[in-house]
CSV table of C-alpha atoms in Angstrom, one decimal:
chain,number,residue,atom,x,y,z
A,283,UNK,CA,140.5,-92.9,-167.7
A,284,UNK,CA,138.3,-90.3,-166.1
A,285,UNK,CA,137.4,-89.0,-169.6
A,286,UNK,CA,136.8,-92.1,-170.7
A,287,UNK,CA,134.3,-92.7,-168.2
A,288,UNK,CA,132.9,-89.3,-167.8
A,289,UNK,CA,131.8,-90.3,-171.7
A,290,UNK,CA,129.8,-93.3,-171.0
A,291,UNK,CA,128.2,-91.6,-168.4
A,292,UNK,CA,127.3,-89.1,-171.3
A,293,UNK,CA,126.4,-92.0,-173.6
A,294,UNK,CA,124.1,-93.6,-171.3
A,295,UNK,CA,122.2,-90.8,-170.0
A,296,UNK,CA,121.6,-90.0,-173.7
A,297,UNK,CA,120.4,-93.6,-174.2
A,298,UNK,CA,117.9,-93.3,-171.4
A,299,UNK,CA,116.8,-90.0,-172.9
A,300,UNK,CA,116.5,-91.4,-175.9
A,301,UNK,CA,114.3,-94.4,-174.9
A,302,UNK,CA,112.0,-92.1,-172.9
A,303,UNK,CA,111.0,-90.2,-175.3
A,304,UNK,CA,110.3,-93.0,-177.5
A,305,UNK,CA,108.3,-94.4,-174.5
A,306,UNK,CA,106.5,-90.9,-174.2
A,307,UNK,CA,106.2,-90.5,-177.8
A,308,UNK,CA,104.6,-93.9,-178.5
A,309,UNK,CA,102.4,-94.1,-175.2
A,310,UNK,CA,101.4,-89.9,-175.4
A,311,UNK,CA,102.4,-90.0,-171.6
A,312,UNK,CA,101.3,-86.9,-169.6
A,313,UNK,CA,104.5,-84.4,-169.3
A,314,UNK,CA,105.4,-84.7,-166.1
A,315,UNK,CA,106.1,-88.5,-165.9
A,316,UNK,CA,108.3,-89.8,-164.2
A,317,UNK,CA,111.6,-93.0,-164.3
A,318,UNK,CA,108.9,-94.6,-161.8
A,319,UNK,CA,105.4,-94.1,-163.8
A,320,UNK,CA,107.4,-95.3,-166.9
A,321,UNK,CA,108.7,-98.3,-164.7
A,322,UNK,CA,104.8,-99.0,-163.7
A,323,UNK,CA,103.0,-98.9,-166.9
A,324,UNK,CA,105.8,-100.9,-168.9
A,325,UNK,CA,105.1,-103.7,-166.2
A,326,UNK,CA,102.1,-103.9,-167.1
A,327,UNK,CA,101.9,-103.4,-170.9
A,328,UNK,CA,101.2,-107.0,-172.3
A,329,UNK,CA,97.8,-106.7,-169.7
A,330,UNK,CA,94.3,-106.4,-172.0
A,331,UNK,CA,93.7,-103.2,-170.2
A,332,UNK,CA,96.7,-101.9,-168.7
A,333,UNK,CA,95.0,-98.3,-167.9
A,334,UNK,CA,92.2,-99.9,-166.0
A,335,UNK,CA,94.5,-102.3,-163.9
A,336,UNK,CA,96.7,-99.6,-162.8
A,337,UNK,CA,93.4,-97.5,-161.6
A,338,UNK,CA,92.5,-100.3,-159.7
A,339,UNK,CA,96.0,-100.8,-158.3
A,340,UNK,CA,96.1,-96.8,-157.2
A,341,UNK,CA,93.0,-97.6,-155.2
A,342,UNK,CA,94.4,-100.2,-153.1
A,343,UNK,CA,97.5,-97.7,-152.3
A,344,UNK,CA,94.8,-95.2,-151.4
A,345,UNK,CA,93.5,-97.8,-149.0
A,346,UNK,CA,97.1,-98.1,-147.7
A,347,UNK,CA,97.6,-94.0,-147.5
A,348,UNK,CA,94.4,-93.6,-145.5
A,349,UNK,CA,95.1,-96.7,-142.7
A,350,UNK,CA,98.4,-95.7,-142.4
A,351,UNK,CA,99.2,-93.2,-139.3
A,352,UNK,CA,102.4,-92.3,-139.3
A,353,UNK,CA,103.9,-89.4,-141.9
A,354,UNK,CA,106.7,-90.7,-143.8
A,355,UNK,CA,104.2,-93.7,-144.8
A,356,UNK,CA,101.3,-91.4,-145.7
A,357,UNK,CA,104.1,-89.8,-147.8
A,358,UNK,CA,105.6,-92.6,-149.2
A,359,UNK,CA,102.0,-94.3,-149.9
A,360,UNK,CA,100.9,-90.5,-151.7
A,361,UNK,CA,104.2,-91.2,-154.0
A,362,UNK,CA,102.7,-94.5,-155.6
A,363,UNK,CA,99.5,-93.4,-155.7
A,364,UNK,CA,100.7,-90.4,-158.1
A,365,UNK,CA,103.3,-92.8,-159.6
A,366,UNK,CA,100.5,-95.4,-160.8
A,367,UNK,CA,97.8,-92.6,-161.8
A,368,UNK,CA,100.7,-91.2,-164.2
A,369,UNK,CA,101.5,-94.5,-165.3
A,370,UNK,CA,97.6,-95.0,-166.5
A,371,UNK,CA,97.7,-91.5,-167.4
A,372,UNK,CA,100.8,-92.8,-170.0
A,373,UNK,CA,98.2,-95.3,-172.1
A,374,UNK,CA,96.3,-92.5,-173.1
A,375,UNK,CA,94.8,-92.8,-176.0
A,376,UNK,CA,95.6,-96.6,-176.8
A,377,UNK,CA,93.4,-97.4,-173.5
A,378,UNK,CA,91.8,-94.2,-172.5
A,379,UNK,CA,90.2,-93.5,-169.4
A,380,UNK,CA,87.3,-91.7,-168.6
A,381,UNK,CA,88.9,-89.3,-166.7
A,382,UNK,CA,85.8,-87.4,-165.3
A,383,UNK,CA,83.7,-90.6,-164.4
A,384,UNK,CA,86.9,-91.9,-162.4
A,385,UNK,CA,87.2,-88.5,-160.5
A,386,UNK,CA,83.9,-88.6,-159.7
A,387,UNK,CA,84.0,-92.2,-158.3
A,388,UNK,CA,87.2,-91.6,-156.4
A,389,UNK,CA,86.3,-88.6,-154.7
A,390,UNK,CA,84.6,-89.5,-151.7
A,391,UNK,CA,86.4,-92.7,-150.9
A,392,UNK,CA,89.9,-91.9,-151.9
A,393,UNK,CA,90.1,-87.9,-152.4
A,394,UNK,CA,94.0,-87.6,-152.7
A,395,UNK,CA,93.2,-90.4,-155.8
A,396,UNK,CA,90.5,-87.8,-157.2
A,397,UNK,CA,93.2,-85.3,-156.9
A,398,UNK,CA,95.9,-87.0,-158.8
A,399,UNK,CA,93.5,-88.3,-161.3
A,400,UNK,CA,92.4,-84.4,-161.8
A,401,UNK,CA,96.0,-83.7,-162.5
A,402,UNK,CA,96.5,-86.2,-165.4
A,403,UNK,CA,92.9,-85.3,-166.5
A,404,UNK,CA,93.8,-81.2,-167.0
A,405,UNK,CA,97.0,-82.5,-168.8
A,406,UNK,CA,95.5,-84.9,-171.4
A,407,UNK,CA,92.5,-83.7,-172.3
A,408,UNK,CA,91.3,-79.9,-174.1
A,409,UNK,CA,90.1,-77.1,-172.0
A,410,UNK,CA,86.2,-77.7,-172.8
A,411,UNK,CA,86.3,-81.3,-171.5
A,412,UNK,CA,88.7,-80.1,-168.7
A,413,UNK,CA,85.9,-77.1,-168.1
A,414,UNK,CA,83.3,-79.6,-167.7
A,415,UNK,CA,85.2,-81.6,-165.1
A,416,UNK,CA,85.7,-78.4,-163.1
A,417,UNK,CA,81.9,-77.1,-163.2
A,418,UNK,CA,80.9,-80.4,-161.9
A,419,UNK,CA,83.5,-80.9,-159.1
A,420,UNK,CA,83.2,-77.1,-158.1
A,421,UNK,CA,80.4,-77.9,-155.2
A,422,UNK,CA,80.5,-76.6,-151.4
A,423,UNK,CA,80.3,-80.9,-150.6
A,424,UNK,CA,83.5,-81.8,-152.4
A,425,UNK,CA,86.6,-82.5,-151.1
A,426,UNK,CA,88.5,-79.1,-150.5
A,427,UNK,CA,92.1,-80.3,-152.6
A,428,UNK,CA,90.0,-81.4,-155.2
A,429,UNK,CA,88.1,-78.1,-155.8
A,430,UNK,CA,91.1,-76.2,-154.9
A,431,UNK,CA,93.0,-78.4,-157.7
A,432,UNK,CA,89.8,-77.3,-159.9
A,433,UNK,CA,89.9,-73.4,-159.1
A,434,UNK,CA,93.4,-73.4,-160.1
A,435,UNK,CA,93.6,-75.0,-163.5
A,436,UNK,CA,90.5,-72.9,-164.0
A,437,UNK,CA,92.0,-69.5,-163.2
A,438,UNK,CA,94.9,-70.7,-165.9
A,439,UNK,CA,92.4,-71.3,-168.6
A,440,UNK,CA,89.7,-68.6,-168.2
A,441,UNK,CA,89.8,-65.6,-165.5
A,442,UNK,CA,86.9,-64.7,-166.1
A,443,UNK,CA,84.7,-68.1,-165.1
A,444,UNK,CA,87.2,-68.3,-162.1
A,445,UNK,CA,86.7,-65.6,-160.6
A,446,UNK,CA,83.2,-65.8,-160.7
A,447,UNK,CA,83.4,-69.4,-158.8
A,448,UNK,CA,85.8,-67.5,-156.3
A,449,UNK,CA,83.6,-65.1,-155.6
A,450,UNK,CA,80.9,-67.5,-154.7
A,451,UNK,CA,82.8,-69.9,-152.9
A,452,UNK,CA,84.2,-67.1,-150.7
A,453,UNK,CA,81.0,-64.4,-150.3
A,454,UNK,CA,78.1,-66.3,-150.7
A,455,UNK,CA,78.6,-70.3,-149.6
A,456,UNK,CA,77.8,-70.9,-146.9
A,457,UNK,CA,81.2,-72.5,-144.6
A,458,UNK,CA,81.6,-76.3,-143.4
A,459,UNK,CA,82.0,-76.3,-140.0
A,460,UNK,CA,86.0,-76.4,-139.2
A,461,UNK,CA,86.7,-76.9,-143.1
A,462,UNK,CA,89.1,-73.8,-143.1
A,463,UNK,CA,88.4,-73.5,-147.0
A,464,UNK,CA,88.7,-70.1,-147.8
A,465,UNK,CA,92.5,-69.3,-145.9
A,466,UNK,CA,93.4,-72.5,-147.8
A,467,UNK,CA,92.0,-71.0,-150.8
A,468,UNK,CA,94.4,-68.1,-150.5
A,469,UNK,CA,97.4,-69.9,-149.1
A,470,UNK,CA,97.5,-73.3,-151.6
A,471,UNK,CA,96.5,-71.1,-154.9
A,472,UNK,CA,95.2,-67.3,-155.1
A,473,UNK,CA,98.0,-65.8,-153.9
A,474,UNK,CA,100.2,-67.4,-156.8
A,475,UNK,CA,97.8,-65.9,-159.0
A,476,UNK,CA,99.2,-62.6,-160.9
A,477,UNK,CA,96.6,-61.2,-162.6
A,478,UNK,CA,94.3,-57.7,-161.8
A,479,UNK,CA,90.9,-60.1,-161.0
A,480,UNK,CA,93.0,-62.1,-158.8
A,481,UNK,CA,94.1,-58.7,-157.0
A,482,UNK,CA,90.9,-57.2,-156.9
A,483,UNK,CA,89.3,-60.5,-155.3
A,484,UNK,CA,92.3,-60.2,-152.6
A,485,UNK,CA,90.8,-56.7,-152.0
A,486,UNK,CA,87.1,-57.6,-151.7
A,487,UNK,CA,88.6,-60.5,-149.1
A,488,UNK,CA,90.9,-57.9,-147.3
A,489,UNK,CA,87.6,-55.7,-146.6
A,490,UNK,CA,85.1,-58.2,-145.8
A,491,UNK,CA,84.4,-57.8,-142.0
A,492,UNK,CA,82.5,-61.6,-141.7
A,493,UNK,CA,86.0,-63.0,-143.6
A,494,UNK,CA,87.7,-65.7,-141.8
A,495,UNK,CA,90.3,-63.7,-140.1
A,496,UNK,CA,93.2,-65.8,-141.2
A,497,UNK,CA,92.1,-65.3,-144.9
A,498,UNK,CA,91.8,-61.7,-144.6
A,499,UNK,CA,95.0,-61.7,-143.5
A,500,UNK,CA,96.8,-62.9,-146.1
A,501,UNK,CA,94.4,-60.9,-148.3
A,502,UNK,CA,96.1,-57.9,-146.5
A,503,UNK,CA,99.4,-59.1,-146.9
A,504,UNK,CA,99.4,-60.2,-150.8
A,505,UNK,CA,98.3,-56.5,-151.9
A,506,UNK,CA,100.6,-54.9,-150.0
A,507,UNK,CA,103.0,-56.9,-151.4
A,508,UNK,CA,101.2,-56.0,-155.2
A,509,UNK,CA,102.0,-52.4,-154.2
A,510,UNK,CA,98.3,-51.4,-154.9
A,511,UNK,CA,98.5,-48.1,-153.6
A,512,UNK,CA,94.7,-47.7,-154.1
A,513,UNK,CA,94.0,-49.8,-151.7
A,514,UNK,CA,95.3,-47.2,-149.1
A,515,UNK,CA,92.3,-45.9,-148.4
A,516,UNK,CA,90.2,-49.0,-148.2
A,517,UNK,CA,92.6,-50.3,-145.5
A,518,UNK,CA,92.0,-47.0,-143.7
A,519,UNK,CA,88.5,-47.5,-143.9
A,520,UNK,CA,89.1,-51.3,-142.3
A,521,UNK,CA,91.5,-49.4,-139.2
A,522,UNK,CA,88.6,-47.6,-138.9
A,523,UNK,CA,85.5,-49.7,-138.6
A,524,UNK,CA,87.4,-53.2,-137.6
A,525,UNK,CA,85.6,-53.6,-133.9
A,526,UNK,CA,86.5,-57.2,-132.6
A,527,UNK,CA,89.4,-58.0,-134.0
A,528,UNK,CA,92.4,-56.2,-133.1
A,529,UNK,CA,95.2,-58.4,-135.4
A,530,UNK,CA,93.1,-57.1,-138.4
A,531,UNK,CA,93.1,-53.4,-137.3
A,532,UNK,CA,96.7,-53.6,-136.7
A,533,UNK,CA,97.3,-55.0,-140.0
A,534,UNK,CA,95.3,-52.6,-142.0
A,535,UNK,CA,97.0,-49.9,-140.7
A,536,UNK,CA,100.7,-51.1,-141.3
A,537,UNK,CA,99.3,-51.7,-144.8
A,538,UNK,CA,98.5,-47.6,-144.9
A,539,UNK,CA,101.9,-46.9,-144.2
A,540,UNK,CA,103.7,-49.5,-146.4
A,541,UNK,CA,101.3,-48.2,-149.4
A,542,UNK,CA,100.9,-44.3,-148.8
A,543,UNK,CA,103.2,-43.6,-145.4
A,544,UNK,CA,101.4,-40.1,-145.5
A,545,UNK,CA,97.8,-41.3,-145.4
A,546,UNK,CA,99.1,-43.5,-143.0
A,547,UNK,CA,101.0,-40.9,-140.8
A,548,UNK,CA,97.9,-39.0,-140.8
A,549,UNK,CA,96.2,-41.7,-138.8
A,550,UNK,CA,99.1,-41.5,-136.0
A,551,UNK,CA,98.1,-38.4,-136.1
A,552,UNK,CA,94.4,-37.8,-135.7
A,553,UNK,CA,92.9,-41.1,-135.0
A,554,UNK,CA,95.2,-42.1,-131.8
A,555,UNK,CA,92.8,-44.1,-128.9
A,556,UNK,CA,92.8,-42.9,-125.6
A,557,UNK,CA,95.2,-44.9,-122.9
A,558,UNK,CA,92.2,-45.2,-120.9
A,559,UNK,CA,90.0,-46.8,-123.4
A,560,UNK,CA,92.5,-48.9,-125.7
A,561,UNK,CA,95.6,-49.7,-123.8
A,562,UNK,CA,96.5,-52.0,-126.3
A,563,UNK,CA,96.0,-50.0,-129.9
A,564,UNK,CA,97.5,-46.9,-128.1
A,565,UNK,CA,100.7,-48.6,-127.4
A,566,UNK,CA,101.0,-50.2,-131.1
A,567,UNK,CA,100.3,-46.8,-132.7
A,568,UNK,CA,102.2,-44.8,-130.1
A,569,UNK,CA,105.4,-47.1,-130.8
A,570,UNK,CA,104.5,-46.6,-134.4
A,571,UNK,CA,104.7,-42.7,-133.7
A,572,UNK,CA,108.4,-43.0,-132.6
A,573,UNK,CA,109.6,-44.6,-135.5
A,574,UNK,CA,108.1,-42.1,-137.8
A,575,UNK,CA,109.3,-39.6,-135.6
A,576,UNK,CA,105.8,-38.0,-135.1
A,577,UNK,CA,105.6,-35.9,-131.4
């Protein structure tokens, strides 16, 4: 008996498998799809435009996500919003959607919409028409998870233009007030970047003394992590000439010693503050002396 119905279990899942992929074959559905979106966008397949309805329908859930207040709704609300942009995503190309124009539109009004439709966009269409998207959503006025959503797909498809961007949103824009982009930046995307621009712009961020300091932080943290051992001696030169913040100083400093513990001993050494003048730094490195068992 148990057999018997362990193989119609096995029967119907392949069933279901089956019809999906005749569902994402026919309808060239975006890949990551899901039972829901499939749901959606066969409810609404006898519509003229199907593709256009369900864009309008993801608006009025954005509505929803942005009056309601408490979490779980905002969560639940996010859910059909992606659910619905996947389902339009699904009629591409029998209706297709001009994915840039609606990003555009969406953007201001109903960001997290921009977002998803961003998504679907970098999945369906080629890497020039994707690249165009990018260039015109990359400005310092945009919504932060959109152009985070851009720098990401961008540092997938070509380094070289994504690191230039990175390097101009982080050196030379000038910050929104309390917009926290650039430790976002770092924490929702560059630091899953593995590749030797990514670490080299993580060095120049590490080093920069007018660096948010949360940003630099993490810069810190991701190359020690790397095990760039070159960096020893920038992070020395940080210890060094950090004056106002004391987290970083301590920071560059236990990245000495994870990357070159001689270099780094060598500071315990010669560079220790005077009690009188720096209670605190003498007592981190002085703590730091007696576990390296330096007199």
């Amino acid at each position: 008996m148990q057999t018997s119905y362990q193989f119609r279990s096995i029967f119907a899942l392949t069933l279901l498998l089956i019809a999906g992929a005749t569902f994402a074959c026919s309808k060239s559905v975006t890949p990551f799809i899901t039972k829901t979106s499939e749901d959606i966008a066969l409810s609404v397949e006898n519509d003229d435009n199907p593709a256009e309805l369900l864009v309008e329908h993801s608006r009025s859930l954005a509505v929803r996500y942005r009056t309601v207040s408490d979490h779980k709704s905002r969560g639940l609300a996010l859910i059909e919003i992606r659910n619905n942009v996947r389902a339009a995503a699904s009629y591409h190309p029998t209706h297709p959607l001009n994915w840039g124009n609606l990003i555009q539109e969406d953007k201001k009004e109903h960001p997290e919409l921009a977002v998803e439709e961003f998504l679907c966009a970098d999945h369906l269409l080629d890497e020039a028409a994707i690249k165009t998207i990018i260039r015109q959503q990359d400005l310092r006025t945009n919504p932060i998870p959109l152009r985070i959503a851009c720098h990401r797909t961008l540092w997938r498809i070509d380094e070289q233009e994504a690191y230039a961007r990175a390097r101009n949103l982080m050196f030379r824009e000038k910050p929104r007030a309390g917009d926290a982009l650039r430790p976002r930046y770092l924490e929702e995307m560059l630091l899953d970047v593995q590749s030797e621009l990514a670490t080299e712009l993580l060095l120049a961020i590490a080093a920069d003394e007018s660096m948010e300091s949360r940003a630099r932080s993490l810069a810190i943290s991701a190359i020690v992590e790397r095990n760039m051992v070159e960096a020893a001696p920038i992070f020395e030169s940080v210890f060094d000439t950090e004056a106002t913040n004391f987290l970083i100083r301590k920071e560059a400093l236990l990245a000495v010693l994870a990357l070159d513990e001689q270099r780094g001993k060598a500071i315990l050494i010669n560079k220790m503050p005077q009690r009188t003048t720096d209670i605190g730094l003498f007592t981190f490195m002085d703590r730091l002396r007696q576990k390296y068992n330096i007199e």
